[in-house]
Amino acid sequence: MSEGKTWTPQGWRDGAAQPGWTLPGIANLHSHAFQRAMAGMAERQTHPEDSFWTWRETMYRMAARFGPETLHAVAAQLYAEMLEAGYTTVCEFHYLHHAPDGRPYDDPAAMSRALIAAARDTGIRMTLLPVLYMTGGFDGRALSERQRRFGHSIEGYLRLFETLSAEQGPALRIGCALHSLRAVPPEAMREVLQALPQDTRVHIHIAEQIGEVQDCTAIRGGRPVEWLLANAQVDPRWTLVHATHLTPAEVRGIARSGATVAICPTTEANLGDGLFPLRDYLAANGAWGIGSDSHISVSPVEELRWLEYGQRLDTRHRNIAVRADSPSVGRTLLHDVVASAPASTGFDVSDRVMLDPHAPQLAGANEDDAIDRWIFSGNRNLVDVVEVAGGRVVETGRHIDGERIAARFRLAMRELLER
């Protein structure tokens, strides 16, 4: 095609910045940046019944090796990769707060500032979500030795939130992350939520694992989502991460609340979590987005593709993610992740992702099938140019500062793996 087309939730319009197809930037609603350093390193069986809980031991060992400089280098590489893939905003769910022995750094915000610097270096928008992490389980047990660097008192957490909030700007928002119901006692959750500004975005891990659901039911008398909806004012400011194991009533309850579910299909598959009930949630008109979480994949295409494929495997039918007004799976998926982004991130902006106008996979594409081809036509990254806030950060598929960022990342990985 000679004339460019730009996609909006209302449809395609003429006048793109270059020939071909221009899409909105995608928001990555869930990221643990440090885990990029262990991608592909937890694929050896350590137990006959390997699970999320055994994977977590590997994660703890890697987490213990990080300081501010290595976190900066790894996060910058990750964020450059996100931009190259078409993500233009990241929600960084950050719990690696203190030194490995649990003592705060001289600057208690040092690790948070490393992430902020990485976002600024690469040009990605960031919603930084400092995590409140207080207990090791629903029974209120103390944090383990390996978890101590994650922990805060309520007072310490609110001081960190206040410190970081002073740094907000056009490309940085500060939100709140409650790690999970098992890690935040009910009284602490209520106190922190009451202390936060009313427009604060709130993210929480929830109902990711069957064991988590069973423990919550046994100790709090209700399933995680059931308990949360009954005990907090869940509304569109909230993002429920994973929410994998739901009853029909919980599906309807989340949808009615206006909260967004952050679905992370590649990580949920990698960890053996289970499948989110997407078809029922779409029928309830629920809001949802995607995240790359542990970064075993850094591709919105793969997250969206495997979200749909998981539903096909579960139902043994095809073309699940559609709505009455559109039979296109790709358009439904793209519409929903774009529509949910402002509520989850705090950014109401539209960045541009321009697909390669010469890509063979898009030869002959038209307005009916261009998005479906982008998602389902193969594994080559079709992103050509990315602009954030009007500034170009990716050209010919590569981050404009990618070589320097990658060189620093290689040095950081050598340091991490030698520890």
PDB file of N, CA, C and O in Angstrom, residues 28-33 35-41 43 55 77-79 81-87 90 263-271 290-307 378-379 381:
ATOM      1  N   ASN A  28       2.680  -2.422  28.844  1.00  0.00           N
ATOM      2  CA  ASN A  28       3.066  -3.664  29.522  1.00  0.00           C
ATOM      3  C   ASN A  28       2.677  -3.492  30.991  1.00  0.00           C
ATOM      4  O   ASN A  28       3.335  -2.766  31.732  1.00  0.00           O
ATOM      5  N   LEU A  29       1.616  -4.163  31.418  1.00  0.00           N
ATOM      6  CA  LEU A  29       1.026  -3.886  32.723  1.00  0.00           C
ATOM      7  C   LEU A  29       1.697  -4.606  33.882  1.00  0.00           C
ATOM      8  O   LEU A  29       1.319  -4.353  35.035  1.00  0.00           O
ATOM      9  N   HIS A  30       2.686  -5.471  33.609  1.00  0.00           N
ATOM     10  CA  HIS A  30       3.298  -6.178  34.737  1.00  0.00           C
ATOM     11  C   HIS A  30       4.718  -6.594  34.390  1.00  0.00           C
ATOM     12  O   HIS A  30       4.940  -7.411  33.493  1.00  0.00           O
ATOM     13  N   SER A  31       5.682  -6.035  35.134  1.00  0.00           N
ATOM     14  CA  SER A  31       7.101  -6.297  34.876  1.00  0.00           C
ATOM     15  C   SER A  31       7.855  -6.419  36.188  1.00  0.00           C
ATOM     16  O   SER A  31       7.678  -5.604  37.094  1.00  0.00           O
ATOM     17  N   HIS A  32       8.719  -7.442  36.270  1.00  0.00           N
ATOM     18  CA  HIS A  32       9.756  -7.545  37.309  1.00  0.00           C
ATOM     19  C   HIS A  32      11.084  -7.488  36.556  1.00  0.00           C
ATOM     20  O   HIS A  32      11.584  -8.513  36.076  1.00  0.00           O
ATOM     21  N   ALA A  33      11.662  -6.309  36.430  1.00  0.00           N
ATOM     22  CA  ALA A  33      12.784  -6.113  35.507  1.00  0.00           C
ATOM     23  C   ALA A  33      13.958  -7.035  35.805  1.00  0.00           C
ATOM     24  O   ALA A  33      14.590  -7.560  34.884  1.00  0.00           O
ATOM     25  N   GLN A  35      14.159  -9.957  36.703  1.00  0.00           N
ATOM     26  CA  GLN A  35      13.996 -11.338  36.255  1.00  0.00           C
ATOM     27  C   GLN A  35      14.401 -11.547  34.800  1.00  0.00           C
ATOM     28  O   GLN A  35      14.577 -12.687  34.356  1.00  0.00           O
ATOM     29  N   ARG A  36      14.586 -10.440  34.052  1.00  0.00           N
ATOM     30  CA  ARG A  36      15.124 -10.569  32.695  1.00  0.00           C
ATOM     31  C   ARG A  36      16.468 -11.274  32.719  1.00  0.00           C
ATOM     32  O   ARG A  36      16.826 -12.004  31.782  1.00  0.00           O
ATOM     33  N   ALA A  37      17.232 -11.105  33.796  1.00  0.00           N
ATOM     34  CA  ALA A  37      18.569 -11.688  33.883  1.00  0.00           C
ATOM     35  C   ALA A  37      18.540 -13.204  34.048  1.00  0.00           C
ATOM     36  O   ALA A  37      19.563 -13.859  33.845  1.00  0.00           O
ATOM     37  N   MET A  38      17.404 -13.787  34.438  1.00  0.00           N
ATOM     38  CA  MET A  38      17.346 -15.238  34.644  1.00  0.00           C
ATOM     39  C   MET A  38      16.488 -15.935  33.597  1.00  0.00           C
ATOM     40  O   MET A  38      16.238 -17.136  33.704  1.00  0.00           O
ATOM     41  N   ALA A  39      16.083 -15.203  32.559  1.00  0.00           N
ATOM     42  CA  ALA A  39      15.274 -15.821  31.508  1.00  0.00           C
ATOM     43  C   ALA A  39      16.034 -16.995  30.886  1.00  0.00           C
ATOM     44  O   ALA A  39      17.188 -16.858  30.486  1.00  0.00           O
ATOM     45  N   GLY A  40      15.394 -18.141  30.838  1.00  0.00           N
ATOM     46  CA  GLY A  40      16.016 -19.344  30.290  1.00  0.00           C
ATOM     47  C   GLY A  40      16.899 -20.101  31.257  1.00  0.00           C
ATOM     48  O   GLY A  40      17.477 -21.127  30.888  1.00  0.00           O
ATOM     49  N   MET A  41      17.008 -19.638  32.509  1.00  0.00           N
ATOM     50  CA  MET A  41      17.896 -20.277  33.474  1.00  0.00           C
ATOM     51  C   MET A  41      17.145 -21.070  34.539  1.00  0.00           C
ATOM     52  O   MET A  41      17.750 -21.510  35.516  1.00  0.00           O
ATOM     53  N   GLU A  43      14.958 -23.691  33.568  1.00  0.00           N
ATOM     54  CA  GLU A  43      14.300 -24.719  32.762  1.00  0.00           C
ATOM     55  C   GLU A  43      14.929 -26.095  32.966  1.00  0.00           C
ATOM     56  O   GLU A  43      14.914 -26.930  32.072  1.00  0.00           O
ATOM     57  N   TRP A  55      10.293 -22.847  41.327  1.00  0.00           N
ATOM     58  CA  TRP A  55      10.889 -21.777  40.512  1.00  0.00           C
ATOM     59  C   TRP A  55      11.259 -20.587  41.387  1.00  0.00           C
ATOM     60  O   TRP A  55      12.278 -19.930  41.165  1.00  0.00           O
ATOM     61  N   GLN A  77      18.337  -2.772  29.392  1.00  0.00           N
ATOM     62  CA  GLN A  77      18.280  -3.737  28.292  1.00  0.00           C
ATOM     63  C   GLN A  77      16.855  -4.229  28.079  1.00  0.00           C
ATOM     64  O   GLN A  77      16.358  -4.307  26.948  1.00  0.00           O
ATOM     65  N   LEU A  78      16.176  -4.547  29.168  1.00  0.00           N
ATOM     66  CA  LEU A  78      14.792  -5.001  29.071  1.00  0.00           C
ATOM     67  C   LEU A  78      13.905  -3.941  28.428  1.00  0.00           C
ATOM     68  O   LEU A  78      13.116  -4.237  27.521  1.00  0.00           O
ATOM     69  N   TYR A  79      14.025  -2.699  28.873  1.00  0.00           N
ATOM     70  CA  TYR A  79      13.143  -1.655  28.365  1.00  0.00           C
ATOM     71  C   TYR A  79      13.434  -1.354  26.895  1.00  0.00           C
ATOM     72  O   TYR A  79      12.513  -1.040  26.121  1.00  0.00           O
ATOM     73  N   GLU A  81      14.383  -3.630  24.776  1.00  0.00           N
ATOM     74  CA  GLU A  81      13.725  -4.748  24.097  1.00  0.00           C
ATOM     75  C   GLU A  81      12.213  -4.539  24.041  1.00  0.00           C
ATOM     76  O   GLU A  81      11.569  -4.863  23.030  1.00  0.00           O
ATOM     77  N   MET A  82      11.639  -4.019  25.111  1.00  0.00           N
ATOM     78  CA  MET A  82      10.203  -3.735  25.099  1.00  0.00           C
ATOM     79  C   MET A  82       9.858  -2.741  23.996  1.00  0.00           C
ATOM     80  O   MET A  82       8.889  -2.942  23.241  1.00  0.00           O
ATOM     81  N   LEU A  83      10.602  -1.663  23.908  1.00  0.00           N
ATOM     82  CA  LEU A  83      10.337  -0.657  22.887  1.00  0.00           C
ATOM     83  C   LEU A  83      10.473  -1.247  21.489  1.00  0.00           C
ATOM     84  O   LEU A  83       9.645  -0.971  20.601  1.00  0.00           O
ATOM     85  N   GLU A  84      11.475  -2.058  21.277  1.00  0.00           N
ATOM     86  CA  GLU A  84      11.661  -2.681  19.965  1.00  0.00           C
ATOM     87  C   GLU A  84      10.490  -3.589  19.606  1.00  0.00           C
ATOM     88  O   GLU A  84      10.191  -3.795  18.424  1.00  0.00           O
ATOM     89  N   ALA A  85       9.819  -4.127  20.611  1.00  0.00           N
ATOM     90  CA  ALA A  85       8.692  -5.027  20.378  1.00  0.00           C
ATOM     91  C   ALA A  85       7.360  -4.306  20.267  1.00  0.00           C
ATOM     92  O   ALA A  85       6.360  -4.922  19.891  1.00  0.00           O
ATOM     93  N   GLY A  86       7.310  -3.017  20.623  1.00  0.00           N
ATOM     94  CA  GLY A  86       6.075  -2.261  20.519  1.00  0.00           C
ATOM     95  C   GLY A  86       5.450  -1.861  21.834  1.00  0.00           C
ATOM     96  O   GLY A  86       4.404  -1.209  21.849  1.00  0.00           O
ATOM     97  N   TYR A  87       6.057  -2.236  22.957  1.00  0.00           N
ATOM     98  CA  TYR A  87       5.620  -1.708  24.249  1.00  0.00           C
ATOM     99  C   TYR A  87       6.172  -0.289  24.391  1.00  0.00           C
ATOM    100  O   TYR A  87       7.370  -0.063  24.186  1.00  0.00           O
ATOM    101  N   VAL A  90       5.592   0.850  30.611  1.00  0.00           N
ATOM    102  CA  VAL A  90       5.793  -0.322  31.463  1.00  0.00           C
ATOM    103  C   VAL A  90       5.332  -0.007  32.872  1.00  0.00           C
ATOM    104  O   VAL A  90       5.631   1.056  33.418  1.00  0.00           O
ATOM    105  N   ILE A 263      -3.093  -9.913  32.468  1.00  0.00           N
ATOM    106  CA  ILE A 263      -2.869 -11.313  32.116  1.00  0.00           C
ATOM    107  C   ILE A 263      -1.469 -11.419  31.530  1.00  0.00           C
ATOM    108  O   ILE A 263      -1.079 -10.608  30.681  1.00  0.00           O
ATOM    109  N   CYS A 264      -0.711 -12.425  31.956  1.00  0.00           N
ATOM    110  CA  CYS A 264       0.687 -12.582  31.532  1.00  0.00           C
ATOM    111  C   CYS A 264       0.854 -13.987  30.947  1.00  0.00           C
ATOM    112  O   CYS A 264       1.438 -14.881  31.596  1.00  0.00           O
ATOM    113  N   PRO A 265       0.348 -14.242  29.740  1.00  0.00           N
ATOM    114  CA  PRO A 265       0.246 -15.616  29.254  1.00  0.00           C
ATOM    115  C   PRO A 265       1.557 -16.384  29.171  1.00  0.00           C
ATOM    116  O   PRO A 265       1.595 -17.570  29.496  1.00  0.00           O
ATOM    117  N   THR A 266       2.656 -15.732  28.729  1.00  0.00           N
ATOM    118  CA  THR A 266       3.885 -16.516  28.593  1.00  0.00           C
ATOM    119  C   THR A 266       4.449 -16.904  29.953  1.00  0.00           C
ATOM    120  O   THR A 266       4.921 -18.025  30.139  1.00  0.00           O
ATOM    121  N   THR A 267       4.408 -15.995  30.920  1.00  0.00           N
ATOM    122  CA  THR A 267       4.885 -16.341  32.263  1.00  0.00           C
ATOM    123  C   THR A 267       3.947 -17.330  32.928  1.00  0.00           C
ATOM    124  O   THR A 267       4.402 -18.288  33.584  1.00  0.00           O
ATOM    125  N   GLU A 268       2.646 -17.136  32.788  1.00  0.00           N
ATOM    126  CA  GLU A 268       1.694 -18.056  33.408  1.00  0.00           C
ATOM    127  C   GLU A 268       1.853 -19.458  32.842  1.00  0.00           C
ATOM    128  O   GLU A 268       1.702 -20.455  33.566  1.00  0.00           O
ATOM    129  N   ALA A 269       2.188 -19.554  31.543  1.00  0.00           N
ATOM    130  CA  ALA A 269       2.462 -20.862  30.951  1.00  0.00           C
ATOM    131  C   ALA A 269       3.784 -21.415  31.453  1.00  0.00           C
ATOM    132  O   ALA A 269       3.900 -22.596  31.810  1.00  0.00           O
ATOM    133  N   ASN A 270       4.809 -20.557  31.492  1.00  0.00           N
ATOM    134  CA  ASN A 270       6.132 -21.005  31.929  1.00  0.00           C
ATOM    135  C   ASN A 270       6.106 -21.532  33.354  1.00  0.00           C
ATOM    136  O   ASN A 270       6.791 -22.514  33.682  1.00  0.00           O
ATOM    137  N   LEU A 271       5.313 -20.912  34.218  1.00  0.00           N
ATOM    138  CA  LEU A 271       5.243 -21.309  35.626  1.00  0.00           C
ATOM    139  C   LEU A 271       4.187 -22.375  35.893  1.00  0.00           C
ATOM    140  O   LEU A 271       4.074 -22.856  37.025  1.00  0.00           O
ATOM    141  N   ILE A 290      -2.166  -6.841  29.156  1.00  0.00           N
ATOM    142  CA  ILE A 290      -1.140  -7.883  29.183  1.00  0.00           C
ATOM    143  C   ILE A 290       0.125  -7.379  29.864  1.00  0.00           C
ATOM    144  O   ILE A 290       0.391  -6.183  29.937  1.00  0.00           O
ATOM    145  N   GLY A 291       0.911  -8.336  30.360  1.00  0.00           N
ATOM    146  CA  GLY A 291       2.223  -8.041  30.929  1.00  0.00           C
ATOM    147  C   GLY A 291       3.192  -9.138  30.588  1.00  0.00           C
ATOM    148  O   GLY A 291       2.793 -10.281  30.334  1.00  0.00           O
ATOM    149  N   SER A 292       4.484  -8.803  30.579  1.00  0.00           N
ATOM    150  CA  SER A 292       5.494  -9.837  30.305  1.00  0.00           C
ATOM    151  C   SER A 292       6.129 -10.372  31.570  1.00  0.00           C
ATOM    152  O   SER A 292       6.933 -11.307  31.495  1.00  0.00           O
ATOM    153  N   ASP A 293       5.820  -9.812  32.741  1.00  0.00           N
ATOM    154  CA  ASP A 293       6.088 -10.402  34.045  1.00  0.00           C
ATOM    155  C   ASP A 293       7.534 -10.831  34.213  1.00  0.00           C
ATOM    156  O   ASP A 293       8.407 -10.015  34.495  1.00  0.00           O
ATOM    157  N   SER A 294       7.853 -12.111  34.025  1.00  0.00           N
ATOM    158  CA  SER A 294       9.210 -12.622  34.263  1.00  0.00           C
ATOM    159  C   SER A 294      10.112 -12.487  33.044  1.00  0.00           C
ATOM    160  O   SER A 294      11.295 -12.814  33.108  1.00  0.00           O
ATOM    161  N   HIS A 295       9.551 -12.055  31.904  1.00  0.00           N
ATOM    162  CA  HIS A 295      10.318 -11.721  30.699  1.00  0.00           C
ATOM    163  C   HIS A 295      10.995 -12.922  30.057  1.00  0.00           C
ATOM    164  O   HIS A 295      12.061 -12.793  29.464  1.00  0.00           O
ATOM    165  N   ILE A 296      10.369 -14.101  30.173  1.00  0.00           N
ATOM    166  CA  ILE A 296      10.848 -15.199  29.339  1.00  0.00           C
ATOM    167  C   ILE A 296      10.449 -14.939  27.882  1.00  0.00           C
ATOM    168  O   ILE A 296      10.962 -15.602  26.972  1.00  0.00           O
ATOM    169  N   SER A 297       9.591 -13.965  27.681  1.00  0.00           N
ATOM    170  CA  SER A 297       9.301 -13.411  26.361  1.00  0.00           C
ATOM    171  C   SER A 297       9.065 -11.922  26.536  1.00  0.00           C
ATOM    172  O   SER A 297       8.452 -11.506  27.515  1.00  0.00           O
ATOM    173  N   VAL A 298       9.549 -11.127  25.594  1.00  0.00           N
ATOM    174  CA  VAL A 298       9.326  -9.688  25.636  1.00  0.00           C
ATOM    175  C   VAL A 298       8.682  -9.308  24.305  1.00  0.00           C
ATOM    176  O   VAL A 298       9.315  -8.761  23.407  1.00  0.00           O
ATOM    177  N   SER A 299       7.400  -9.645  24.176  1.00  0.00           N
ATOM    178  CA  SER A 299       6.702  -9.455  22.909  1.00  0.00           C
ATOM    179  C   SER A 299       5.208  -9.375  23.142  1.00  0.00           C
ATOM    180  O   SER A 299       4.598 -10.360  23.562  1.00  0.00           O
ATOM    181  N   PRO A 300       4.586  -8.219  22.857  1.00  0.00           N
ATOM    182  CA  PRO A 300       3.129  -8.175  22.977  1.00  0.00           C
ATOM    183  C   PRO A 300       2.445  -9.126  22.013  1.00  0.00           C
ATOM    184  O   PRO A 300       1.381  -9.666  22.322  1.00  0.00           O
ATOM    185  N   VAL A 301       3.061  -9.355  20.853  1.00  0.00           N
ATOM    186  CA  VAL A 301       2.487 -10.304  19.904  1.00  0.00           C
ATOM    187  C   VAL A 301       2.386 -11.686  20.528  1.00  0.00           C
ATOM    188  O   VAL A 301       1.341 -12.358  20.440  1.00  0.00           O
ATOM    189  N   GLU A 302       3.451 -12.139  21.173  1.00  0.00           N
ATOM    190  CA  GLU A 302       3.407 -13.477  21.757  1.00  0.00           C
ATOM    191  C   GLU A 302       2.432 -13.548  22.920  1.00  0.00           C
ATOM    192  O   GLU A 302       1.719 -14.549  23.081  1.00  0.00           O
ATOM    193  N   GLU A 303       2.355 -12.504  23.741  1.00  0.00           N
ATOM    194  CA  GLU A 303       1.368 -12.519  24.833  1.00  0.00           C
ATOM    195  C   GLU A 303      -0.051 -12.624  24.275  1.00  0.00           C
ATOM    196  O   GLU A 303      -0.869 -13.425  24.759  1.00  0.00           O
ATOM    197  N   LEU A 304      -0.367 -11.818  23.268  1.00  0.00           N
ATOM    198  CA  LEU A 304      -1.707 -11.816  22.710  1.00  0.00           C
ATOM    199  C   LEU A 304      -2.015 -13.121  21.978  1.00  0.00           C
ATOM    200  O   LEU A 304      -3.111 -13.680  22.091  1.00  0.00           O
ATOM    201  N   ARG A 305      -1.038 -13.598  21.236  1.00  0.00           N
ATOM    202  CA  ARG A 305      -1.247 -14.846  20.493  1.00  0.00           C
ATOM    203  C   ARG A 305      -1.507 -16.012  21.445  1.00  0.00           C
ATOM    204  O   ARG A 305      -2.442 -16.786  21.257  1.00  0.00           O
ATOM    205  N   TRP A 306      -0.691 -16.089  22.500  1.00  0.00           N
ATOM    206  CA  TRP A 306      -0.850 -17.235  23.401  1.00  0.00           C
ATOM    207  C   TRP A 306      -2.012 -17.065  24.360  1.00  0.00           C
ATOM    208  O   TRP A 306      -2.544 -18.054  24.873  1.00  0.00           O
ATOM    209  N   LEU A 307      -2.462 -15.854  24.567  1.00  0.00           N
ATOM    210  CA  LEU A 307      -3.716 -15.684  25.294  1.00  0.00           C
ATOM    211  C   LEU A 307      -4.848 -16.350  24.511  1.00  0.00           C
ATOM    212  O   LEU A 307      -5.643 -17.108  25.070  1.00  0.00           O
ATOM    213  N   GLY A 378       3.534 -15.167  12.266  1.00  0.00           N
ATOM    214  CA  GLY A 378       4.886 -15.707  12.430  1.00  0.00           C
ATOM    215  C   GLY A 378       5.617 -15.072  13.587  1.00  0.00           C
ATOM    216  O   GLY A 378       5.030 -14.348  14.390  1.00  0.00           O
ATOM    217  N   ASN A 379       6.924 -15.329  13.666  1.00  0.00           N
ATOM    218  CA  ASN A 379       7.724 -14.903  14.813  1.00  0.00           C
ATOM    219  C   ASN A 379       8.680 -13.757  14.503  1.00  0.00           C
ATOM    220  O   ASN A 379       9.379 -13.300  15.408  1.00  0.00           O
ATOM    221  N   ASN A 381       9.725 -10.087  14.296  1.00  0.00           N
ATOM    222  CA  ASN A 381       9.222  -8.829  14.837  1.00  0.00           C
ATOM    223  C   ASN A 381       8.985  -7.859  13.679  1.00  0.00           C
ATOM    224  O   ASN A 381       9.912  -7.503  12.954  1.00  0.00           O
TER     225      ASN A 381
END
